[in-house]
Structures are given as structure tokens and as C-alpha cells.
Coordinates of C-alpha atoms in Angstrom, one line a residue:
M216 CA 194.4 160.3 100.2
G217 CA 192.9 157.6 102.6
R218 CA 189.0 157.7 103.3
L219 CA 188.3 159.6 106.4
A220 CA 186.7 157.2 108.8
P221 CA 183.1 159.0 110.0
L222 CA 182.7 159.3 106.1
S223 CA 182.8 155.5 105.8
E224 CA 179.2 155.0 106.9
E225 CA 177.1 155.3 104.2
P226 CA 173.3 154.9 104.5
N227 CA 172.8 151.1 104.9
I228 CA 169.6 150.7 103.0
N229 CA 168.6 147.1 103.2
E230 CA 167.5 144.9 100.3
E231 CA 164.0 144.9 101.5
E232 CA 163.7 148.9 101.0
E233 CA 165.6 148.6 98.2
A234 CA 162.7 146.5 96.4
T235 CA 160.3 148.6 97.6
N236 CA 161.7 152.3 97.2
R237 CA 162.3 153.0 93.6
S238 CA 164.2 156.6 94.6
S239 CA 166.4 154.6 96.6
K240 CA 167.5 152.6 94.0
G241 CA 168.6 155.6 91.7
I242 CA 170.3 156.7 94.6
L243 CA 172.4 153.9 95.2
R244 CA 173.3 153.7 91.3
S245 CA 174.2 157.2 91.7
T246 CA 176.4 156.9 94.4
Q247 CA 178.4 153.8 92.9
T248 CA 178.3 156.0 89.6
W249 CA 179.8 158.6 91.8
R250 CA 182.7 156.2 93.3
N251 CA 183.5 154.5 90.4
W252 CA 184.2 157.7 88.8
I253 CA 186.7 158.6 91.4
K254 CA 188.7 155.5 90.7
T255 CA 188.7 156.4 87.2
H256 CA 189.9 160.0 87.3
L257 CA 192.2 160.0 90.4
P258 CA 195.4 158.0 88.9
S259 CA 195.0 159.8 85.7
L260 CA 194.6 163.2 86.8
A261 CA 198.0 163.2 89.0
L262 CA 199.6 165.6 86.0
F263 CA 198.1 168.8 85.7
N264 CA 199.0 172.0 84.5
K265 CA 201.3 174.0 87.2
R266 CA 199.5 177.3 86.4
F267 CA 196.2 175.2 87.9
D268 CA 195.9 176.1 91.3
F269 CA 193.8 173.7 92.6
K270 CA 194.2 174.9 96.4
V271 CA 192.6 177.9 95.7
L272 CA 189.7 176.4 93.6
L273 CA 189.1 174.2 96.2
S274 CA 189.8 176.7 99.0
V275 CA 187.0 178.9 97.4
L276 CA 184.7 176.8 95.9
G277 CA 184.9 173.5 97.4
C278 CA 182.4 173.7 100.5
P279 CA 182.2 177.3 101.2
L280 CA 179.9 178.5 103.6
F281 CA 176.6 180.6 104.1
P282 CA 177.5 184.0 105.9
V283 CA 174.9 183.6 108.5
S284 CA 173.6 180.7 110.8
A285 CA 170.4 179.1 110.0
H286 CA 167.3 180.4 112.6
P287 CA 165.0 178.1 113.8
K288 CA 162.3 177.2 110.9
L289 CA 159.2 179.6 111.6
P290 CA 155.9 178.3 110.3
L291 CA 155.5 178.9 106.4
N292 CA 152.2 179.8 106.8
E293 CA 152.7 182.4 109.7
Q294 CA 151.4 185.8 109.6
V295 CA 153.6 188.2 107.3
S296 CA 155.1 190.8 109.3
S297 CA 157.6 192.0 106.6
T298 CA 158.4 192.1 103.1
A299 CA 161.1 189.8 103.1
Q300 CA 158.7 187.4 104.4
Y301 CA 156.2 188.3 102.0
I302 CA 158.8 187.8 99.4
I303 CA 159.6 184.3 101.1
Q304 CA 155.8 183.4 101.4
H305 CA 155.7 183.8 97.3
F306 CA 158.9 181.4 97.0
T307 CA 157.8 178.8 99.4
A308 CA 154.7 178.7 97.1
A309 CA 156.5 179.1 94.1
T310 CA 158.5 176.0 94.7
G311 CA 155.7 174.1 96.3
C312 CA 158.2 173.3 99.8
R313 CA 155.0 173.8 102.0
K314 CA 153.6 170.7 101.4
L315 CA 157.2 169.1 102.6
E316 CA 157.1 170.7 106.1
G317 CA 157.5 168.5 108.9
K318 CA 157.7 165.4 106.6
V319 CA 161.5 166.2 105.0
K320 CA 163.9 164.3 107.5
N321 CA 166.9 164.3 105.0
I322 CA 168.2 165.1 101.6
F323 CA 170.7 163.3 99.2
A324 CA 172.5 164.9 96.0
T325 CA 174.8 164.3 93.7
G326 CA 176.5 166.4 91.0
K327 CA 179.3 167.4 88.4
V328 CA 181.3 170.8 88.3
I329 CA 183.6 171.9 86.1
M330 CA 185.8 174.6 87.7
A331 CA 188.2 176.9 86.3
M332 CA 190.5 179.8 86.9
V333 CA 191.1 182.4 84.3
D334 CA 194.0 184.2 83.6
E335 CA 193.8 188.1 83.7
P336 CA 195.4 190.2 80.7
G337 CA 198.6 191.4 81.5
P338 CA 200.3 194.7 82.3
G339 CA 201.4 194.8 78.8
G340 CA 198.1 195.3 77.8
A341 CA 196.9 192.0 76.5
S342 CA 193.3 192.1 74.9
A343 CA 190.8 190.5 77.3
S344 CA 190.1 188.2 73.6
S345 CA 193.4 186.3 74.7
T346 CA 192.1 185.3 78.4
A347 CA 193.2 181.9 78.8
T348 CA 190.7 179.2 80.8
L349 CA 192.3 176.1 82.4
S350 CA 189.5 174.5 83.6
E351 CA 189.0 170.7 85.4
K352 CA 185.6 168.6 86.1
G353 CA 184.7 167.1 89.3
C354 CA 182.3 165.8 91.1
F355 CA 180.2 165.5 94.2
V356 CA 177.6 163.4 96.8
M357 CA 176.0 165.6 99.6
W358 CA 174.1 164.1 102.6
Q359 CA 172.1 166.3 104.6
M360 CA 169.5 166.2 107.5
V361 CA 167.4 168.8 108.7
P362 CA 167.9 171.0 110.0
N363 CA 171.8 171.6 110.4
K364 CA 173.7 168.6 109.4
W365 CA 175.6 167.8 106.5
L366 CA 178.5 166.2 104.4
I367 CA 179.8 166.7 101.4
E368 CA 182.8 165.2 99.1
L369 CA 183.6 166.6 96.2
V370 CA 186.7 165.4 94.0
L371 CA 188.4 167.5 91.1
G372 CA 191.5 166.9 89.3
G373 CA 193.0 164.3 91.4
H374 CA 192.1 165.7 94.4
K375 CA 189.4 165.3 96.8
V376 CA 188.2 167.7 99.7
A377 CA 185.3 166.9 102.6
A378 CA 183.2 168.5 105.2
G379 CA 180.3 168.1 107.3
S380 CA 178.6 169.4 110.4
D381 CA 176.9 167.4 113.4
G382 CA 174.9 170.4 114.3
N383 CA 177.5 171.9 117.0
V384 CA 181.1 172.1 114.9
A385 CA 181.4 172.4 111.2
W386 CA 184.4 170.7 109.7
R387 CA 186.7 170.3 106.7
H388 CA 189.5 168.0 105.6
T389 CA 191.9 168.9 102.7
P390 CA 194.6 167.4 101.3
W391 CA 197.4 170.1 102.5
L392 CA 195.8 170.9 105.9
G393 CA 194.2 167.7 106.7
V394 CA 191.5 168.0 109.1
H395 CA 190.0 171.2 110.6
A396 CA 187.4 173.1 112.7
A397 CA 185.9 176.2 111.1
K398 CA 185.4 179.2 113.1
G399 CA 182.7 180.5 114.6
G400 CA 179.2 179.0 114.7
V401 CA 177.8 176.7 112.5
R402 CA 176.5 178.1 109.1
P403 CA 174.7 175.8 106.1
L404 CA 176.5 174.8 103.4
R405 CA 176.3 177.7 100.7
R406 CA 175.6 174.6 97.8
A407 CA 172.1 173.6 99.8
L408 CA 171.1 177.2 99.3
Q409 CA 171.8 177.5 95.6
G410 CA 168.4 176.1 94.7
L411 CA 168.7 172.4 96.4
D412 CA 167.2 173.0 100.1
P413 CA 163.6 175.4 99.6
M414 CA 163.0 175.0 103.3
A415 CA 166.2 176.1 104.2
I416 CA 166.4 179.1 102.3
A417 CA 163.2 180.0 103.2
A418 CA 163.9 180.1 106.7
V419 CA 167.4 181.6 106.4
F420 CA 166.1 184.7 104.3
S421 CA 162.7 184.9 106.3
P422 CA 164.6 187.5 108.7
A423 CA 166.6 189.1 105.6
Q424 CA 166.6 192.8 104.9
Y425 CA 164.2 194.1 102.0
M426 CA 167.0 195.9 99.7
G427 CA 164.2 196.7 96.8
E428 CA 164.2 195.8 93.5
K429 CA 167.0 195.1 90.8
Q430 CA 167.3 193.4 87.3
I431 CA 169.4 190.4 87.2
S432 CA 170.4 188.9 84.0
G433 CA 167.6 190.3 82.4
V434 CA 165.1 189.0 85.3
D435 CA 163.5 191.3 87.4
C436 CA 164.0 190.7 91.1
F437 CA 163.1 191.4 94.5
V438 CA 166.3 191.6 96.3
L439 CA 167.1 190.4 100.1
K440 CA 170.1 191.4 102.1
L441 CA 171.6 189.2 105.2
S442 CA 174.9 190.4 107.0
A443 CA 177.3 188.2 109.7
D444 CA 176.8 190.4 112.9
Q445 CA 179.8 191.6 114.7
T446 CA 180.1 188.6 117.0
D447 CA 180.3 186.2 114.5
L448 CA 182.8 188.3 113.0
T449 CA 184.7 188.7 116.4
E450 CA 184.6 184.9 116.4
R451 CA 185.8 184.3 113.1
S452 CA 189.0 186.6 113.2
D453 CA 192.1 186.0 115.3
S454 CA 195.3 187.9 116.2
T455 CA 196.5 188.1 112.3
A456 CA 193.5 188.2 110.4
E457 CA 190.1 190.3 111.3
M458 CA 187.0 189.6 109.2
I459 CA 185.4 193.1 108.5
K460 CA 182.3 192.2 106.9
H461 CA 180.6 188.9 104.9
V462 CA 177.3 190.2 103.3
I463 CA 175.0 188.1 101.1
F464 CA 172.2 188.9 98.8
G465 CA 169.5 186.9 97.5
Y466 CA 167.6 187.8 94.2
F467 CA 164.1 186.2 93.9
S468 CA 162.2 186.9 90.5
Q469 CA 159.0 188.6 90.5
R470 CA 157.7 187.1 87.8
N471 CA 158.3 183.4 89.1
G472 CA 159.1 183.8 93.0
L473 CA 161.8 181.8 92.4
L474 CA 165.5 182.2 93.8
V475 CA 167.4 183.2 90.7
Y476 CA 170.6 184.6 91.9
L477 CA 173.3 184.5 94.5
E478 CA 175.9 187.3 95.5
D479 CA 178.0 187.5 98.6
S480 CA 181.4 189.5 99.3
Y481 CA 183.1 188.5 102.1
L482 CA 186.5 191.4 103.3
T483 CA 189.0 190.0 105.5
R484 CA 192.2 192.4 106.7
I485 CA 195.5 190.6 107.0
Q486 CA 198.4 192.0 109.1
S487 CA 201.7 190.3 110.9
P488 CA 203.4 192.1 113.2
G489 CA 206.0 194.7 111.9
A490 CA 204.1 194.5 108.5
Y491 CA 201.4 196.7 106.3
P492 CA 198.0 195.2 106.8
T493 CA 196.7 193.5 103.2
Y494 CA 192.9 193.2 102.3
W495 CA 191.2 190.3 100.4
E496 CA 187.8 190.8 99.2
T497 CA 185.9 187.5 97.6
T498 CA 182.8 188.3 95.4
M499 CA 180.9 184.9 94.7
S500 CA 178.2 185.3 92.4
T501 CA 175.9 182.6 91.5
K502 CA 173.3 182.1 88.5
I503 CA 170.5 179.4 89.8
E504 CA 168.7 178.2 86.9
D505 CA 166.7 174.8 85.3
Y506 CA 164.5 174.5 88.5
R507 CA 162.5 170.9 87.9
T508 CA 160.2 169.0 90.2
V509 CA 161.1 166.4 92.5
E510 CA 158.7 164.7 94.4
G511 CA 156.5 168.0 94.2
V512 CA 158.6 170.6 94.9
M513 CA 161.0 172.5 92.3
I514 CA 164.3 172.4 92.9
A515 CA 167.6 173.7 90.7
H516 CA 169.8 171.4 88.4
A517 CA 172.2 173.3 87.2
G518 CA 174.0 177.0 87.9
Q519 CA 177.5 178.7 87.0
T520 CA 179.4 180.7 90.4
N521 CA 181.7 183.6 89.1
V522 CA 184.8 184.6 92.2
I523 CA 186.6 187.6 92.2
I524 CA 189.4 187.7 94.7
T525 CA 190.8 191.1 94.9
R526 CA 194.3 191.5 97.2
F527 CA 195.1 195.1 97.9
G528 CA 197.0 197.4 100.6
D529 CA 200.0 199.8 100.8
N530 CA 202.5 197.7 100.6
L531 CA 201.5 196.0 96.8
K532 CA 203.9 198.6 94.6
T533 CA 201.8 197.3 91.7
G534 CA 198.5 197.6 92.5
A535 CA 195.3 195.5 93.5
A536 CA 195.8 191.8 92.3
I537 CA 193.1 189.8 91.1
T538 CA 192.0 186.6 90.5
R539 CA 189.0 185.1 88.8
L540 CA 187.7 182.1 89.3
E541 CA 184.6 180.1 87.6
E542 CA 182.5 177.2 88.5
T543 CA 179.5 175.6 86.2
W544 CA 177.4 172.7 88.5
T545 CA 174.5 170.4 87.4
I546 CA 172.5 168.2 89.4
D547 CA 172.3 164.5 88.8
D548 CA 170.0 163.3 91.6
L549 CA 168.4 164.5 94.2
A550 CA 165.9 162.8 96.7
F551 CA 164.2 163.4 100.1
N552 CA 164.0 161.1 103.1
V553 CA 166.9 158.3 101.9
P554 CA 166.2 155.7 104.1
G555 CA 168.9 154.4 106.7
L556 CA 170.6 157.9 107.1
S557 CA 171.1 157.9 110.6
M558 CA 173.3 160.4 113.0
D559 CA 175.9 158.6 113.1
C560 CA 176.9 159.5 109.5
F561 CA 177.4 163.1 110.6
I562 CA 179.9 162.1 113.6
P563 CA 183.3 164.5 113.1
P564 CA 186.6 163.6 112.9
K565 CA 188.3 163.1 115.9
E566 CA 190.5 165.8 115.3
V567 CA 187.9 168.2 115.7
Q568 CA 186.1 166.7 118.5
K569 CA 186.0 168.1 121.9
D570 CA 189.2 166.8 123.6
Y571 CA 191.3 167.4 120.8
P572 CA 193.7 170.2 120.0
K573 CA 192.1 172.7 117.8
K574 CA 192.9 174.5 114.7
N575 CA 190.5 176.9 113.1
F576 CA 191.0 178.2 109.6
D577 CA 189.0 180.5 107.6
W578 CA 187.5 177.8 105.2
R579 CA 187.1 180.4 102.3
S580 CA 190.3 182.3 102.3
P581 CA 192.9 182.0 99.6
L582 CA 195.5 181.6 102.3
H583 CA 194.0 178.4 103.1

């Protein structure tokens, strides 16, 4: 698959900047390594197990969006007026991101992923121990310009997806659908909020609803909840697909204040004319770990995501159909304020620009 024209504009780091900025050297090496990985693996991964559905994996796990739009950033030292803001104050202190307020212009990250489809035990009574996992390795590179411009490219098993936002429209390119825009308002990339951008995490969760305390993976946590409002749900619906809910819970450790777990749930009602309705529910749970210091800020460098897709309805005679997906991810490099990253890097493809005929899809739906 050819590279999209807007994505061909890489950060232009000249030789003088290269010599004076050590982090930039690491970024250049990481980007080159990432591109070499693509060149090496794309041809060799052309053949794969037919049961391994890359379309589902990349649609759901490749570049999902956060349920809500990013709110205007509030000063991190403002008066605490809610329990959620009190928890976020502890988070900002724990990560050390206060020192970067107003100083960070962009973020760069590269990482690796292992995605898998997990076979559920069959109706014949196969035991859970016989469940087979089919997995593939991949990698990604992500650029983000504070606050709402971002770009990601991810390669898995010979397939590449790209997605981005210029602050006005979010778009995605897949081998099976081409370029298309996301429905609803512009939302952050979920992957960036998995511990990679503590400033965005603080801004997004500051207006959240406090839900109490819960132990998750053996860690005592405070729980914050965010929900997509009805207006956004309506904008993300159409004549055959109704978005019923999209909520996310953030779990912040009571011991160290860090975000250690994300869990969101996404329910859609599908009904074609003259047919019974079918419901698709996608639950995505992410464990966030391996926090390390990058330029004085604590950044998560690893995690695991588990997805359960449930399809149910009166027309399914055999009962609910369940699909399980898994992803393990690690961060290789992350840096702030990459020299040469300009607004031009986030220009969307012509297919999603104002005067081009629109085709909008719900990204995370297995239907797409």
C-alpha cells in the first residue's frame, strides 16, 4: 500500500539541530529503525493464518479514539473544587507534569505491539485450557502537537493503518476502506492517554465523575468516570447504527497517584430496514505499567489491553457471539518538543477535507 501524501512530510531536523540535540538523534534512529522494520516485514508477512482477522484487530485495537473530546486545558494549580480534581492534583504531582505546563509543544513516541485473537472454547465443551491464541507482532510511530493535533501509523502482519487529526477533523486510512473521517467531534487518541501524555490525561479527567474506590489488579484505586454526552452519541449514529453509550473509567493508584488502568465500554444498536436489531458491545480494558522518567516526567512504557466484543439480539439463535482480542504494547522512545515538527505534518488527506464527498465510519466497530 502506498504512503499517503500528507504523511510523507517528516519532521525536518537540520544538521545543526542534530548536533546540539541528543534526543533528536535518538528520534531519528528510532524512526529509521521503525521504517526498516516495515521494509523487512511487509513482504514476509503476506501469508498468514486465515482465522487471524487483521481487519477486526486493526479496526478495534489499531487507533481507537477516547470517548470524549479534550476540554480546554485548566491550569494545574487552580483551586480544587471536586473530588476528581483532587485526584488529578495528586496525579500531576506524581508524574511531575506540572513543570512542563506551557513548555511542551509536541510529543513523539515509537513502540511495539503484539496483537492476538483468542479462540473461545467451542459449544462442544472444550476446556478453557485448550483455547488457542493467534498473535502477530507490529510497531507504531506517533506524533502529537499539543493540544489536539496528532498522527499515528501502525503496521501489523503486513497491513498498515494510519490515522490523524488536524484539530478540526479526525481521519483514518485502512487497506479495506481507504481514507474516511470519524463521526462526531474531534477526540484524543486513546493510545496517547494510556500513560504517554500525563498533561492530556489531567485535562481530560479533571471534569470526571468520582465513582468511589476499587481494587484493580491488586492495587487500591480511586475511580473516575467519563461519558460521551447525548449530542455526541447522536452525531456518531446514522440511519442503521445507533450509538447507545460510550463510557470510560480511569483507575488512579491510591498509593502513588498514577493512572494504572483504563476501562471503557461501547454499545451500538444495528438495524437494517426489515431486519431484527443486533447489538454490538465492545469492552476494552488496559493495564498501564512500567512508568519511567522522561525529561523529569513519569511516562508509562508498557501495558496490556484486553477486548471483549459481544454480539447479541433476538435474531441470533445460538445466543451471544463473543470475540476476544489482546494487545501487549511497549514504548521504545518518547521525547518532548521535537525540532522541525510543523502544522503541515497534520494536514488531512484530500478525501476528508471540506469540499470532498464525505464518508464517515465508527472506527472501533468490528463492522468496519
